């Protein structure tokens, strides 16, 4: 087992080091070969683990690799917890990573930072694998921060572009805001349980919760410490999994190369928060308040970020908002205690969203890095394969049976429907409307890109053609996965579930969304502009993304800088440095300058002083007498 | 004395070498001088390796003890010894000096002998401070050390070097004088100047408070703590690159070291009674100084402010133990807090020292410290950019680098003290990322906009080695801190024990 884990974790790390440090020496081809090979080994070993755990039902394994550090009574280990959840995540991460590696050979061809790119994505794969295999909070945090770091580096991959640098810094800092919650959550865990290892914490949790431990955060209040910990940890998840109001970094992350949008910002890293809550599900089960919080946040994100996808014109941004919305679905599932459904959607989403991103990347590449959908249209004639793959992805996303997205989304909606905790009915309605919105925005993108007339001029039209096999092969594989995963997982019930869908509301909502998109963007293309005009206030709100960005920019970014400048100019410079420090110096100078006058060097001055002194002395003596 | 006087050798070898270097003196022999200096520090490094290998992890007692009668009339001894708190500091001193010498190899071309001599002197004297177990000896080294750094800033510094060096000298000296009074008072009661004798002294709350404040004045200036920190940004900005490195990596550590060696064990009740003040000042350092760092326009000033914020963590970890112990019966959390402070010191020396070397490398080429004069350096110097990214990440507290451990330990244990302390301390996650990476973005990313940046000279081999040494430690400690933590355990555990027992 240990050997197998080593074979999963180390090859991507070694690949990253080789491509990163020796990339210029070994060259471009060797760099992508070594990283692809690393991930391939990792993938094959993950398949073995998947077989052992999911198919052969091996029992949970807890392995300690080495003791990172001990302090006081606490031991921090680098260790691994392998169970069905880990095995599933391993498959998702290594398979998508492998496909993205191959895809990148084509997508990044000709880029000056080719080796650096492969080094980064391999490093990312390593970090993500560390995250999902962790058996304790410390290592989870390590992986958590490491994936965030690589994400930062990849968003800012083209570091001479200002938007890329802005987006990467924003992503890092927003994630750090949520990490405050996460690290405090870990502090809470170690305070309450005295350990950071998952198994003992989860085993003790029910017993500890039974004693109703409380914490007083504000004078006179007392909260269940379990709830506090759950919510703090979930704040960490809100950053990584981009839940409102910490979702603002994800659209900006699209400044990075498209393959990493598929790998990091769709399939793997952004699902880390979902994974974490699922991993800690026994803990979350103990706090109904925390679950309600999660459910409401998830459902709100699912609906409202989905709506924003409808007004975007950049193909990658539409898919980015879609990712936000689908993450909302997963989180809502967690809130409804449907942890399995959440993870199920994570898996299917990884396939169809990676597919959509890579298909979009294929379009972008074919159009020589054009991302604006208004300048596309009619591409189905030029890119038939990409067209079909995108369609499969869109159908899966819109939850049309029997595509995989249908099964997982259906499970979530059903779970939220049955849930009885506070906020469940709100969540149910939000998710239902979300189904319509999802179908609307993704088919809007679909029709704008592939249908209608081609907006590119005829000279460049001749240049539009499908890319090489490294591009289309991953698309085809992901398309097959997007079609089949749902049916494979639900094998016996698949047919019945699909048939049942035709009598259920979500299905018809999704169909309605597709038809609306078709009507508005193919049949009557004038409608969207008219609606935007008529409801310009609403359109303005949506274009401004509900004002989150402006609010943050004004209040947090500018506010912090203004406060800092104030503290620096007045607190540090004027008051302390100039006032107290140099003030002391000036005071002493003034005193000595004053006293200096006594030392005039003229004898008559000194004589006068002596006479006054003697007189004063005599006077004093007389008064005493 | 039965064993080889290895600590004395560590102290006097560089001082002796400094004298030899000064005698050679002339810039005509610059290369000979550089080699001699390098050999001296390499020899010291070998001695450190011996220390590390021979050091017993199981005892808190002073090891490698030397004791000679120095001024018998006053019972003053030349007494040396190290424990798990001072050993890492000694090694740190040597590594820091080594990297400074390497980094200045090509840059400093005038008065080479004098420049390098100041660092050799500092190496010997700083080690002296960490090894002295007699307070008068300690005080001698403590004050003597100011002279070389004062000369270093005043001679090789930037435009306002005279102002900065005098400010630095007067500030630190004023604080230390009060400490001498406290030492003399303690001597009067204990009958000797040995630190260990001070530990056993029973003192009233009133006495303890006064002694604590006397020590606080000396140590808080060195750390430096808010509000006595304003000498540091000035000293750092004006100092030459090497001076900045030594200031950040070594001088600041002396303050925390003092708290651990003197304040906690000698005046535990006063430390307890005033811990609220120390925690408050530490949190101000973390939050307020962190904010101030964001708006700095000068790279060195920014790193200087970030230093103050990071040292705030060390102070917090040191004084939080009393609050933690009032909430919990076992000492596990308090020990993690103290060890967090220790790791923070070690890590800060590597990452901040490295950042100062990096800025020094840029300054030597472009003669500007202003962030706005740079853009797109990563395009011109990619390898250097990678190194600086590693150090910046350590400054940000990224797991896998040394900067993570101290913050992690202190924040985790702070939760046991009080949620809001942990919360305010955790804000450093945001602030640290904001000021460090924003600076990195403006200096290294973006387009190359100026001629000067486009024509940057590549980094020299010696500079590369210096950066590589520091990067190695930053990553090694981040990935496997256990060997370092093991050195602390016995001594920190004992320190905690004696600091928690009332002396009333």
mmCIF file of N, CA and C in Angstrom, chain B residues 312-389:
data_model
loop_
_atom_site.group_PDB
_atom_site.id
_atom_site.type_symbol
_atom_site.label_atom_id
_atom_site.label_comp_id
_atom_site.label_asym_id
_atom_site.label_seq_id
_atom_site.Cartn_x
_atom_site.Cartn_y
_atom_site.Cartn_z
ATOM 1 N N UNK B 312 6.303 39.991 15.958
ATOM 2 C CA UNK B 312 5.119 40.039 16.808
ATOM 3 C C UNK B 312 4.623 38.638 17.131
ATOM 4 N N UNK B 313 4.734 37.756 16.155
ATOM 5 C CA UNK B 313 4.333 36.373 16.398
ATOM 6 C C UNK B 313 5.197 35.712 17.454
ATOM 7 N N UNK B 314 6.504 36.012 17.398
ATOM 8 C CA UNK B 314 7.401 35.413 18.384
ATOM 9 C C UNK B 314 7.060 35.923 19.788
ATOM 10 N N UNK B 315 6.771 37.223 19.898
ATOM 11 C CA UNK B 315 6.403 37.781 21.200
ATOM 12 C C UNK B 315 5.083 37.168 21.680
ATOM 13 N N UNK B 316 4.142 37.078 20.751
ATOM 14 C CA UNK B 316 2.840 36.509 21.105
ATOM 15 C C UNK B 316 3.011 35.085 21.621
ATOM 16 N N UNK B 317 3.770 34.286 20.882
ATOM 17 C CA UNK B 317 3.977 32.905 21.290
ATOM 18 C C UNK B 317 4.648 32.804 22.649
ATOM 19 N N UNK B 318 5.524 33.737 22.932
ATOM 20 C CA UNK B 318 6.255 33.698 24.202
ATOM 21 C C UNK B 318 5.357 34.031 25.392
ATOM 22 N N UNK B 319 4.550 35.060 25.242
ATOM 23 C CA UNK B 319 3.805 35.529 26.421
ATOM 24 C C UNK B 319 2.385 34.985 26.519
ATOM 25 N N UNK B 320 1.970 34.256 25.471
ATOM 26 C CA UNK B 320 0.630 33.701 25.516
ATOM 27 C C UNK B 320 0.538 32.532 26.485
ATOM 28 N N UNK B 321 1.704 32.002 26.884
ATOM 29 C CA UNK B 321 1.686 30.771 27.683
ATOM 30 C C UNK B 321 0.884 30.946 28.973
ATOM 31 N N UNK B 322 0.920 32.128 29.552
ATOM 32 C CA UNK B 322 0.213 32.317 30.828
ATOM 33 C C UNK B 322 -1.293 32.244 30.635
ATOM 34 N N UNK B 323 -1.741 32.867 29.545
ATOM 35 C CA UNK B 323 -3.167 32.853 29.264
ATOM 36 C C UNK B 323 -3.624 31.430 28.922
ATOM 37 N N UNK B 324 -2.785 30.719 28.183
ATOM 38 C CA UNK B 324 -3.135 29.341 27.834
ATOM 39 C C UNK B 324 -3.234 28.497 29.104
ATOM 40 N N UNK B 325 -2.244 28.670 30.003
ATOM 41 C CA UNK B 325 -2.224 27.836 31.197
ATOM 42 C C UNK B 325 -3.379 28.141 32.132
ATOM 43 N N UNK B 326 -3.972 29.323 32.000
ATOM 44 C CA UNK B 326 -5.124 29.604 32.858
ATOM 45 C C UNK B 326 -6.373 28.894 32.320
ATOM 46 N N UNK B 327 -6.299 28.363 31.096
ATOM 47 C CA UNK B 327 -7.465 27.688 30.517
ATOM 48 C C UNK B 327 -7.346 26.177 30.463
ATOM 49 N N UNK B 328 -6.153 25.657 30.715
ATOM 50 C CA UNK B 328 -5.949 24.241 30.467
ATOM 51 C C UNK B 328 -4.967 23.692 31.494
ATOM 52 N N UNK B 329 -5.104 22.406 31.800
ATOM 53 C CA UNK B 329 -4.257 21.841 32.846
ATOM 54 C C UNK B 329 -2.900 21.395 32.318
ATOM 55 N N UNK B 330 -2.865 20.784 31.114
ATOM 56 C CA UNK B 330 -1.561 20.289 30.662
ATOM 57 C C UNK B 330 -0.781 21.369 29.914
ATOM 58 N N UNK B 331 0.534 21.151 29.825
ATOM 59 C CA UNK B 331 1.386 22.194 29.269
ATOM 60 C C UNK B 331 1.577 22.070 27.757
ATOM 61 N N UNK B 332 0.885 21.115 27.139
ATOM 62 C CA UNK B 332 1.091 20.856 25.716
ATOM 63 C C UNK B 332 0.894 22.078 24.839
ATOM 64 N N UNK B 333 -0.218 22.796 25.070
ATOM 65 C CA UNK B 333 -0.519 23.942 24.215
ATOM 66 C C UNK B 333 0.490 25.059 24.436
ATOM 67 N N UNK B 334 0.862 25.283 25.719
ATOM 68 C CA UNK B 334 1.812 26.343 26.010
ATOM 69 C C UNK B 334 3.167 26.038 25.385
ATOM 70 N N UNK B 335 3.544 24.767 25.436
ATOM 71 C CA UNK B 335 4.819 24.402 24.834
ATOM 72 C C UNK B 335 4.788 24.627 23.320
ATOM 73 N N UNK B 336 3.671 24.288 22.696
ATOM 74 C CA UNK B 336 3.562 24.516 21.253
ATOM 75 C C UNK B 336 3.673 26.011 20.950
ATOM 76 N N UNK B 337 3.095 26.816 21.828
ATOM 77 C CA UNK B 337 3.147 28.257 21.642
ATOM 78 C C UNK B 337 4.589 28.768 21.704
ATOM 79 N N UNK B 338 5.325 28.322 22.726
ATOM 80 C CA UNK B 338 6.721 28.754 22.876
ATOM 81 C C UNK B 338 7.589 28.229 21.733
ATOM 82 N N UNK B 339 7.373 26.982 21.367
ATOM 83 C CA UNK B 339 8.183 26.425 20.281
ATOM 84 C C UNK B 339 7.834 27.098 18.963
ATOM 85 N N UNK B 340 6.575 27.496 18.837
ATOM 86 C CA UNK B 340 6.200 28.283 17.663
ATOM 87 C C UNK B 340 7.005 29.567 17.593
ATOM 88 N N UNK B 341 7.156 30.218 18.747
ATOM 89 C CA UNK B 341 7.952 31.446 18.792
ATOM 90 C C UNK B 341 9.393 31.171 18.379
ATOM 91 N N UNK B 342 9.944 30.057 18.858
ATOM 92 C CA UNK B 342 11.322 29.706 18.510
ATOM 93 C C UNK B 342 11.467 29.472 17.007
ATOM 94 N N UNK B 343 10.575 28.655 16.442
ATOM 95 C CA UNK B 343 10.678 28.373 15.000
ATOM 96 C C UNK B 343 10.520 29.658 14.212
ATOM 97 N N UNK B 344 9.636 30.507 14.687
ATOM 98 C CA UNK B 344 9.410 31.772 13.988
ATOM 99 C C UNK B 344 10.708 32.568 13.906
ATOM 100 N N UNK B 345 11.469 32.551 14.993
ATOM 101 C CA UNK B 345 12.753 33.273 14.995
ATOM 102 C C UNK B 345 13.693 32.705 13.956
ATOM 103 N N UNK B 346 13.836 31.379 13.969
ATOM 104 C CA UNK B 346 14.773 30.743 13.041
ATOM 105 C C UNK B 346 14.339 30.996 11.600
ATOM 106 N N UNK B 347 13.061 30.768 11.354
ATOM 107 C CA UNK B 347 12.561 30.902 9.991
ATOM 108 C C UNK B 347 12.668 32.336 9.495
ATOM 109 N N UNK B 348 12.332 33.260 10.373
ATOM 110 C CA UNK B 348 12.389 34.664 9.978
ATOM 111 C C UNK B 348 13.800 35.054 9.572
ATOM 112 N N UNK B 349 14.783 34.496 10.271
ATOM 113 C CA UNK B 349 16.168 34.804 9.937
ATOM 114 C C UNK B 349 16.470 34.382 8.507
ATOM 115 N N UNK B 350 16.014 33.189 8.139
ATOM 116 C CA UNK B 350 16.311 32.718 6.786
ATOM 117 C C UNK B 350 15.539 33.506 5.736
ATOM 118 N N UNK B 351 14.224 33.608 5.922
ATOM 119 C CA UNK B 351 13.455 34.179 4.811
ATOM 120 C C UNK B 351 13.656 35.686 4.710
ATOM 121 N N UNK B 352 13.644 36.389 5.851
ATOM 122 C CA UNK B 352 13.822 37.832 5.754
ATOM 123 C C UNK B 352 15.250 38.177 5.366
ATOM 124 N N UNK B 353 16.201 37.446 5.940
ATOM 125 C CA UNK B 353 17.588 37.654 5.540
ATOM 126 C C UNK B 353 17.731 37.489 4.045
ATOM 127 N N UNK B 354 17.097 36.449 3.519
ATOM 128 C CA UNK B 354 17.182 36.186 2.084
ATOM 129 C C UNK B 354 16.521 37.299 1.277
ATOM 130 N N UNK B 355 15.395 37.791 1.766
ATOM 131 C CA UNK B 355 14.737 38.878 1.033
ATOM 132 C C UNK B 355 15.638 40.110 0.990
ATOM 133 N N UNK B 356 16.310 40.384 2.100
ATOM 134 C CA UNK B 356 17.209 41.537 2.108
ATOM 135 C C UNK B 356 18.390 41.323 1.164
ATOM 136 N N UNK B 357 18.908 40.097 1.105
ATOM 137 C CA UNK B 357 19.975 39.823 0.146
ATOM 138 C C UNK B 357 19.461 40.060 -1.275
ATOM 139 N N UNK B 358 18.238 39.597 -1.508
ATOM 140 C CA UNK B 358 17.642 39.778 -2.833
ATOM 141 C C UNK B 358 17.508 41.243 -3.207
ATOM 142 N N UNK B 359 16.978 42.035 -2.277
ATOM 143 C CA UNK B 359 16.844 43.462 -2.566
ATOM 144 C C UNK B 359 18.233 44.069 -2.757
ATOM 145 N N UNK B 360 19.199 43.582 -1.977
ATOM 146 C CA UNK B 360 20.568 44.064 -2.127
ATOM 147 C C UNK B 360 21.095 43.780 -3.527
ATOM 148 N N UNK B 361 20.763 42.614 -4.046
ATOM 149 C CA UNK B 361 21.206 42.248 -5.398
ATOM 150 C C UNK B 361 20.624 43.224 -6.422
ATOM 151 N N UNK B 362 19.338 43.534 -6.251
ATOM 152 C CA UNK B 362 18.717 44.490 -7.176
ATOM 153 C C UNK B 362 19.319 45.885 -6.996
ATOM 154 N N UNK B 363 19.514 46.260 -5.728
ATOM 155 C CA UNK B 363 20.008 47.609 -5.439
ATOM 156 C C UNK B 363 21.410 47.798 -6.006
ATOM 157 N N UNK B 364 22.223 46.748 -5.909
ATOM 158 C CA UNK B 364 23.594 46.854 -6.412
ATOM 159 C C UNK B 364 23.598 47.113 -7.914
ATOM 160 N N UNK B 365 22.525 46.694 -8.597
ATOM 161 C CA UNK B 365 22.509 46.847 -10.046
ATOM 162 C C UNK B 365 21.801 48.107 -10.505
ATOM 163 N N UNK B 366 20.750 48.482 -9.794
ATOM 164 C CA UNK B 366 19.932 49.596 -10.283
ATOM 165 C C UNK B 366 19.989 50.813 -9.356
ATOM 166 N N UNK B 367 20.474 50.616 -8.156
ATOM 167 C CA UNK B 367 20.588 51.704 -7.186
ATOM 168 C C UNK B 367 19.263 52.353 -6.876
ATOM 169 N N UNK B 368 18.246 51.526 -6.746
ATOM 170 C CA UNK B 368 16.973 52.047 -6.275
ATOM 171 C C UNK B 368 16.310 50.993 -5.417
ATOM 172 N N UNK B 369 15.674 51.467 -4.358
ATOM 173 C CA UNK B 369 14.916 50.557 -3.508
ATOM 174 C C UNK B 369 13.427 50.707 -3.763
ATOM 175 N N UNK B 370 13.070 51.636 -4.620
ATOM 176 C CA UNK B 370 11.659 51.929 -4.830
ATOM 177 C C UNK B 370 11.003 50.863 -5.696
ATOM 178 N N UNK B 371 9.851 50.374 -5.216
ATOM 179 C CA UNK B 371 9.123 49.352 -5.966
ATOM 180 C C UNK B 371 8.784 49.872 -7.359
ATOM 181 N N UNK B 372 8.436 51.149 -7.430
ATOM 182 C CA UNK B 372 7.947 51.689 -8.703
ATOM 183 C C UNK B 372 9.044 51.760 -9.765
ATOM 184 N N UNK B 373 10.294 51.632 -9.362
ATOM 185 C CA UNK B 373 11.364 51.642 -10.367
ATOM 186 C C UNK B 373 11.554 50.283 -11.022
ATOM 187 N N UNK B 374 10.782 49.309 -10.563
ATOM 188 C CA UNK B 374 10.961 47.962 -11.104
ATOM 189 C C UNK B 374 9.673 47.490 -11.760
ATOM 190 N N UNK B 375 9.824 46.575 -12.668
ATOM 191 C CA UNK B 375 8.691 45.890 -13.272
ATOM 192 C C UNK B 375 9.256 44.831 -14.197
ATOM 193 N N UNK B 376 8.685 43.632 -14.124
ATOM 194 C CA UNK B 376 9.088 42.590 -15.068
ATOM 195 C C UNK B 376 10.455 42.003 -14.841
ATOM 196 N N UNK B 377 10.954 42.078 -13.598
ATOM 197 C CA UNK B 377 12.282 41.523 -13.333
ATOM 198 C C UNK B 377 12.319 40.013 -13.631
ATOM 199 N N UNK B 378 11.182 39.338 -13.441
ATOM 200 C CA UNK B 378 11.136 37.896 -13.687
ATOM 201 C C UNK B 378 11.483 37.556 -15.136
ATOM 202 N N UNK B 379 11.209 38.472 -16.027
ATOM 203 C CA UNK B 379 11.538 38.242 -17.431
ATOM 204 C C UNK B 379 13.037 38.242 -17.659
ATOM 205 N N UNK B 380 13.723 39.112 -16.935
ATOM 206 C CA UNK B 380 15.160 39.293 -17.171
ATOM 207 C C UNK B 380 15.977 38.318 -16.331
ATOM 208 N N UNK B 381 15.569 38.141 -15.077
ATOM 209 C CA UNK B 381 16.314 37.261 -14.166
ATOM 210 C C UNK B 381 15.399 36.144 -13.650
ATOM 211 N N UNK B 382 15.095 35.167 -14.484
ATOM 212 C CA UNK B 382 14.108 34.151 -14.058
ATOM 213 C C UNK B 382 14.546 33.328 -12.844
ATOM 214 N N UNK B 383 15.820 32.963 -12.783
ATOM 215 C CA UNK B 383 16.270 32.128 -11.666
ATOM 216 C C UNK B 383 16.172 32.905 -10.355
ATOM 217 N N UNK B 384 16.612 34.141 -10.409
ATOM 218 C CA UNK B 384 16.520 35.002 -9.238
ATOM 219 C C UNK B 384 15.064 35.171 -8.813
ATOM 220 N N UNK B 385 14.179 35.285 -9.798
ATOM 221 C CA UNK B 385 12.754 35.440 -9.485
ATOM 222 C C UNK B 385 12.216 34.218 -8.756
ATOM 223 N N UNK B 386 12.705 33.033 -9.157
ATOM 224 C CA UNK B 386 12.247 31.811 -8.480
ATOM 225 C C UNK B 386 12.700 31.821 -7.022
ATOM 226 N N UNK B 387 13.963 32.151 -6.795
ATOM 227 C CA UNK B 387 14.445 32.239 -5.413
ATOM 228 C C UNK B 387 13.598 33.213 -4.600
ATOM 229 N N UNK B 388 13.375 34.375 -5.176
ATOM 230 C CA UNK B 388 12.635 35.384 -4.420
ATOM 231 C C UNK B 388 11.199 34.942 -4.178
ATOM 232 N N UNK B 389 10.655 34.161 -5.107
ATOM 233 C CA UNK B 389 9.309 33.635 -4.888
ATOM 234 C C UNK B 389 9.303 32.689 -3.688
#
